[in-house]
Structures are given as structure tokens and as C-alpha cells.
Coordinates of C-alpha atoms and ligand atoms in Angstrom, one line a residue:
M1 CA 16.4 1.6 -13.1
T2 CA 12.8 2.6 -12.8
G3 CA 12.2 6.1 -14.1
L4 CA 9.6 8.8 -13.2
L5 CA 7.4 10.6 -15.6
G6 CA 6.8 13.7 -13.6
N7 CA 4.8 15.8 -16.1
G8 CA 6.5 18.8 -14.7
A9 CA 4.8 18.6 -11.3
P10 CA 7.0 20.1 -8.6
A11 CA 6.1 17.4 -6.1
A12 CA 7.2 14.8 -8.7
L13 CA 10.5 16.5 -9.3
A14 CA 11.1 16.7 -5.5
L15 CA 10.4 12.9 -5.2
A16 CA 12.8 12.2 -8.1
E17 CA 15.5 14.2 -6.4
R18 CA 15.0 12.7 -2.9
F19 CA 15.0 9.1 -4.1
A20 CA 17.5 9.6 -7.0
L21 CA 15.0 8.4 -9.6
P22 CA 15.8 9.3 -13.3
L23 CA 13.2 11.6 -14.9
L24 CA 11.4 10.4 -18.0
D25 CA 10.1 12.6 -20.9
A26 CA 7.5 10.1 -22.0
A27 CA 6.1 6.8 -20.9
P28 CA 8.4 3.9 -21.9
A29 CA 7.3 1.4 -24.5
E30 CA 7.9 -1.5 -22.1
G31 CA 8.6 -2.2 -18.4
R32 CA 7.6 -0.5 -15.2
Y33 CA 7.8 3.2 -14.5
L34 CA 6.5 5.8 -12.0
I35 CA 4.0 8.4 -13.2
W36 CA 2.7 11.5 -11.5
E37 CA -1.0 11.7 -12.4
N38 CA -4.2 12.8 -10.6
D39 CA -2.0 14.7 -8.1
Q40 CA -0.4 11.5 -6.8
L41 CA 2.5 9.1 -7.6
A42 CA 1.7 5.7 -9.2
L43 CA 3.6 2.7 -10.3
A44 CA 2.6 1.8 -13.8
E45 CA 3.5 -0.8 -16.4
A46 CA 3.6 0.0 -20.1
G47 CA 0.5 -1.0 -21.9
D48 CA -1.4 -1.8 -18.6
K49 CA -3.9 0.5 -16.8
T50 CA -3.2 -1.0 -13.4
R51 CA -1.7 1.5 -11.0
V52 CA -0.1 0.9 -7.6
V53 CA -0.6 3.9 -5.3
V54 CA 0.0 4.3 -1.6
D55 CA -3.2 5.7 -0.2
F56 CA -3.8 6.1 3.5
V57 CA -6.7 8.5 3.1
A58 CA -9.3 6.6 1.1
G59 CA -10.0 3.0 0.0
A60 CA -8.9 0.0 1.9
Q61 CA -6.8 1.8 4.5
A62 CA -9.6 4.3 5.3
H63 CA -12.0 1.4 5.7
R64 CA -9.5 -0.4 8.0
R65 CA -8.9 2.7 10.0
K66 CA -12.6 3.1 10.7
F67 CA -13.8 -0.5 10.9
G68 CA -10.7 -2.7 11.1
G69 CA -11.0 -3.6 14.7
G70 CA -8.6 -1.2 16.4
L71 CA -6.3 -2.7 19.0
G72 CA -7.8 -6.1 18.2
Q73 CA -6.2 -6.2 14.8
P74 CA -3.7 -9.1 14.5
V75 CA -0.7 -6.8 13.8
A76 CA -1.5 -4.5 16.8
R77 CA -1.9 -7.5 19.1
A78 CA 1.4 -9.1 17.9
V79 CA 3.3 -5.9 18.5
G80 CA 1.7 -5.6 22.0
L81 CA -0.1 -2.3 21.6
K82 CA -2.5 -1.5 24.4
Q83 CA -4.8 1.5 25.2
G84 CA -2.8 4.4 26.6
V85 CA 0.6 2.7 26.3
P86 CA 2.2 4.2 23.2
L87 CA 5.1 2.2 21.9
S88 CA 7.9 3.1 19.6
V89 CA 8.1 0.7 16.6
L90 CA 10.7 0.4 13.9
D91 CA 9.1 -1.1 10.8
A92 CA 12.4 -2.2 9.1
T93 CA 10.7 -3.4 5.9
A94 CA 8.0 -0.8 5.3
G95 CA 6.8 -1.7 1.8
Q96 CA 3.5 0.1 1.2
G97 CA 3.3 1.1 4.8
R98 CA 0.0 -0.7 5.5
D99 CA 1.1 -2.4 8.7
A100 CA 2.9 0.8 9.9
F101 CA -0.2 2.8 9.3
V102 CA -2.3 0.4 11.4
L103 CA 0.2 0.6 14.2
A104 CA 0.4 4.4 14.0
S105 CA -3.5 4.6 13.9
Q106 CA -3.5 2.7 17.2
G107 CA -1.1 5.2 18.8
A108 CA 2.4 3.8 18.0
T109 CA 5.2 6.1 16.9
V110 CA 6.6 4.3 13.8
T111 CA 9.9 4.8 12.0
L112 CA 9.7 3.2 8.6
L113 CA 12.8 1.9 6.7
E114 CA 12.5 1.1 3.0
R115 CA 15.4 0.3 0.7
S116 CA 13.7 0.3 -2.7
P117 CA 13.7 3.8 -4.1
V118 CA 10.5 3.1 -6.0
A119 CA 8.7 1.8 -2.9
A120 CA 10.1 4.6 -0.8
A121 CA 8.9 7.3 -3.3
L122 CA 5.4 5.8 -3.4
L123 CA 5.4 5.7 0.4
A124 CA 6.6 9.2 0.8
D125 CA 3.9 10.4 -1.5
G126 CA 1.2 8.5 0.4
L127 CA 2.5 9.9 3.7
A128 CA 2.5 13.5 2.3
R129 CA -1.2 13.1 1.2
A130 CA -2.0 11.6 4.6
A131 CA -0.4 14.5 6.4
A132 CA -2.5 17.0 4.3
D133 CA -5.8 15.4 5.2
A134 CA -7.6 16.2 8.4
A135 CA -8.7 12.6 9.0
T136 CA -5.1 11.2 8.8
A137 CA -2.8 14.1 9.7
S138 CA -2.3 13.1 13.3
I139 CA -1.5 9.5 12.3
A140 CA 1.0 10.6 9.6
A141 CA 2.7 12.8 12.2
R142 CA 3.6 9.7 14.1
M143 CA 5.2 8.1 11.0
Q144 CA 8.8 8.9 9.8
L145 CA 10.2 7.4 6.6
I146 CA 13.9 6.7 6.2
H147 CA 15.2 5.5 2.8
A148 CA 17.8 3.0 3.9
D149 CA 18.8 -0.6 3.8
A150 CA 17.9 -2.0 7.2
L151 CA 20.7 -4.5 7.1
A152 CA 23.2 -1.7 7.4
W153 CA 21.0 0.8 9.4
L154 CA 20.2 -1.7 12.2
T155 CA 23.9 -2.4 12.9
Q156 CA 24.9 1.3 12.9
T157 CA 22.0 3.0 14.7
E158 CA 22.3 4.2 18.3
Q159 CA 18.5 4.4 18.5
R160 CA 16.4 1.9 20.5
F161 CA 12.8 1.0 19.8
D162 CA 10.3 -0.9 22.0
V163 CA 9.4 -3.2 19.0
V164 CA 11.1 -4.0 15.7
F165 CA 8.7 -5.2 13.1
L166 CA 9.9 -7.3 10.1
D167 CA 7.8 -8.3 7.1
P168 CA 10.2 -9.1 4.3
M169 CA 8.9 -10.4 1.0
F170 CA 8.4 -14.1 1.0
P171 CA 9.7 -15.7 -2.2
E172 CA 6.5 -17.5 -3.0
P173 CA 3.7 -15.0 -3.6
N174 CA 1.0 -15.8 -1.1
K175 CA -2.6 -16.4 -2.2
R176 CA -3.7 -12.9 -1.3
A177 CA -0.9 -11.2 -3.2
K178 CA -1.6 -13.4 -6.2
S179 CA -5.3 -12.5 -6.2
K180 CA -4.6 -8.7 -6.4
K181 CA -3.0 -7.4 -9.5
D182 CA -1.5 -4.3 -7.9
M183 CA 0.0 -6.2 -5.0
A184 CA 1.4 -8.7 -7.5
A185 CA 3.0 -5.8 -9.5
F186 CA 4.6 -4.5 -6.3
Q187 CA 5.9 -8.0 -5.4
T188 CA 7.4 -8.5 -8.8
L189 CA 9.1 -5.1 -8.6
I190 CA 10.7 -5.9 -5.2
G191 CA 11.5 -9.6 -5.7
G192 CA 12.0 -12.0 -2.8
D193 CA 14.2 -10.2 -0.2
P194 CA 16.5 -13.3 -0.1
D195 CA 18.8 -11.6 2.5
A196 CA 16.0 -11.2 5.0
D197 CA 17.4 -13.8 7.5
G198 CA 20.2 -11.3 8.3
L199 CA 17.7 -8.8 9.8
L200 CA 16.7 -10.9 12.8
E201 CA 19.7 -10.7 15.1
P202 CA 20.5 -7.0 14.7
A203 CA 16.8 -6.3 15.2
R204 CA 16.8 -8.3 18.5
R205 CA 19.7 -6.1 19.7
I206 CA 17.9 -2.8 19.4
A207 CA 14.4 -3.9 20.5
G208 CA 13.5 -3.3 24.1
K209 CA 10.4 -5.5 24.2
R210 CA 10.2 -7.8 21.2
V211 CA 10.8 -8.4 17.5
V212 CA 7.8 -9.3 15.5
V213 CA 8.1 -11.2 12.2
K214 CA 5.2 -11.4 9.8
R215 CA 5.2 -14.6 7.7
P216 CA 2.8 -16.4 5.5
R217 CA 1.1 -19.1 7.7
I218 CA 3.0 -22.0 6.2
A219 CA 6.4 -20.3 5.8
P220 CA 9.5 -21.5 7.7
W221 CA 10.8 -19.3 10.6
L222 CA 13.0 -16.4 9.7
A223 CA 16.7 -17.3 9.9
A224 CA 15.5 -20.8 10.9
T225 CA 15.1 -19.5 14.4
R226 CA 12.2 -20.7 16.6
P227 CA 10.2 -17.8 18.0
D228 CA 9.6 -17.3 21.7
F229 CA 5.9 -17.1 21.0
D230 CA 3.7 -16.7 18.0
Y231 CA 0.3 -15.4 16.9
P232 CA -1.2 -17.8 14.4
G233 CA -3.7 -16.5 11.8
E234 CA -5.6 -17.8 8.9
S235 CA -3.2 -16.9 6.1
T236 CA -0.6 -14.9 8.1
R237 CA 1.4 -15.7 11.3
F238 CA 3.3 -13.3 13.6
D239 CA 6.4 -14.8 15.2
A240 CA 7.7 -12.9 18.2
Y241 CA 11.2 -12.9 19.5
L242 CA 12.5 -11.6 22.8
P243 CA 15.3 -9.0 22.8
R244 CA 19.0 -10.1 23.0
K245 CA 20.5 -8.5 26.0
S246 CA 24.1 -7.7 25.1
Ligands
SAM1 C1 6.3 -7.5 2.1 S1 6.8 -5.8 1.9 C2 6.3 -5.1 3.4 C3 4.8 -4.8 3.4 C4 4.4 -3.9 4.5 N1 4.5 -4.7 5.8 C5 3.1 -3.3 4.3 O1 2.2 -3.4 5.2 O2 2.9 -2.7 3.3 C6 8.6 -5.9 2.2 C7 9.3 -4.6 1.9 O3 10.5 -4.6 2.7 C8 11.5 -4.0 1.9 N2 12.8 -4.5 2.4 C9 13.2 -5.8 2.4 N3 14.4 -5.9 3.0 C10 14.8 -4.7 3.4 C11 15.9 -4.1 4.0 N4 17.0 -4.9 4.3 N5 15.9 -2.8 4.3 C12 14.9 -2.0 3.9 N6 13.8 -2.5 3.3 C13 13.7 -3.8 3.0 C14 11.2 -4.4 0.5 O4 11.8 -3.5 -0.4 C15 9.7 -4.3 0.5 O5 9.2 -3.1 0.1

């Protein structure tokens, strides 16, 4: 199990407790671990300087928030976001929260499910920093993280959402993930989500408008199920499914 080197920081101890992460006294000689440094949580690998941090305030996410194309961004179009029509979205495979952040930036209220304690801790830390920054606080206020396995959560919840968004790891790393060292580290940590097919039907039962599945452009359909419509892209495709009325 991945441990957390908290360096005594209260925020790190709180994350370790919330996500049941074992605390480390020193960096391990090999393997991955979480480390609290520079007032943020990072995923590290022994002997490697690369860090994976969820950052909604600066860097790529900030650039995308300012210049990414607003409602014209592929994920916003696929989900069906429109000016002045706020939707509730369940992102059942939240990962590093990039898609969820785009959707929340465009007015959606997003509930994020993440089952990996390491990914959930990184995400919780990124959301806390977004909530503390004036430029992103109102967006973070529309994002709620739940640490749970969506396979169980979807079948038990009484909640309904306009849209359920699914983006499970695809077993073959796509070209973009391969080209970025930090994304590759995250992908190796999570693995391939081989049980992802089971998400589609329960998602269709709690979605009021549609289920959107993000896939690499050449990947087969989730659960071998033909979408009702799709949004093709250069490297990524969004398959959309209508709700199941039961
Ligand atoms: C490809 S990543 C999602 C990336 C995300 N869309 C983003 O923009 O950062 C897939 C994530 O879904 C999570 N996941 C896969 N199956 C899940 C499940 N059944 N319940 C909760 N999380 C799941 C994985 O742990 C992984 O973090």
C-alpha cells in the first residue's frame, strides 16, 4: 500500500486519516509514495524527481480555464453544457479531476467518485488549494469528492444526475499519456480499470439526460455497447448513451 511522508504537516496527517494511508517516517528506497512538500501533496517515485500533483490553480488547468474554449471544449459539448443551463454531473471515474474541473468551470455541479485512495488524496488536496484561491474558489465550491468505488455506489445511491461521465483507464496507454512522464506515473499506479464495463448500465439508470464515456479514438465501445451518438475527436472520442427508463 502506498504510504505518505507527511513531514508532520497537519494537512498531510488529515489526508492520511481521511484516505487511510499509512504514514511514513522517511522516503522509501524503492517504489511510489506520497509526499507533502511545498505545501502540497505529490506522488513521487524513489530515486526520481518527477512529481504528480493535482493543481487547478496554476499550470495547464489555469491555462485551460482562461483560454481553453469555454463551452466549446469537447468534454463540455459532449456533456451538453449550455450557457445558463447548469447541469448536475456525476464524474464516476474522477482521476486527477481535469474533466470535472472543466465541467465545473463551465457551470456544472460535479460530484466526483474516485476509488483509489492515492488518487483521491491527490484530488482532495488539489480541491482544497482551489477552494483557497480567489480565482478558483467558486469553481471548487461546485465540486464534491466522494472516495468510493462507483460500481457499488451507482447501484446503491438514491441520487439522480443529469449526466454521468465515465472515463476509466484504458489498458493501452494512449499516445498523450505516454508522452507525459507524470501522466504515465499516474496510469501505472492505477492500472487498467479492467472492470469498467460494469459501470455503463448502472450509470444509465441514474442519468436523466445522458451518459458520456470518454475513450481513446480507436478504442472499442465500453461494454461492447453501441452509443446512441458520439462526438469524435482527434485522439479522444466521447460516446453518448441515453438513459434507461426503468
Ligand atoms: C483515466 S482516469 C480519469 C481521468 C479524469 N477524467 C481526469 O480528467 O483527470 C480514471 C480514474 O477512474 C478511477 N476509477 C476507475 N474505476 C473506478 C470505479 N469503479 N470507481 C471509482 N473510481 C474508478 C481510477 O482509479 C482512475 O483514477
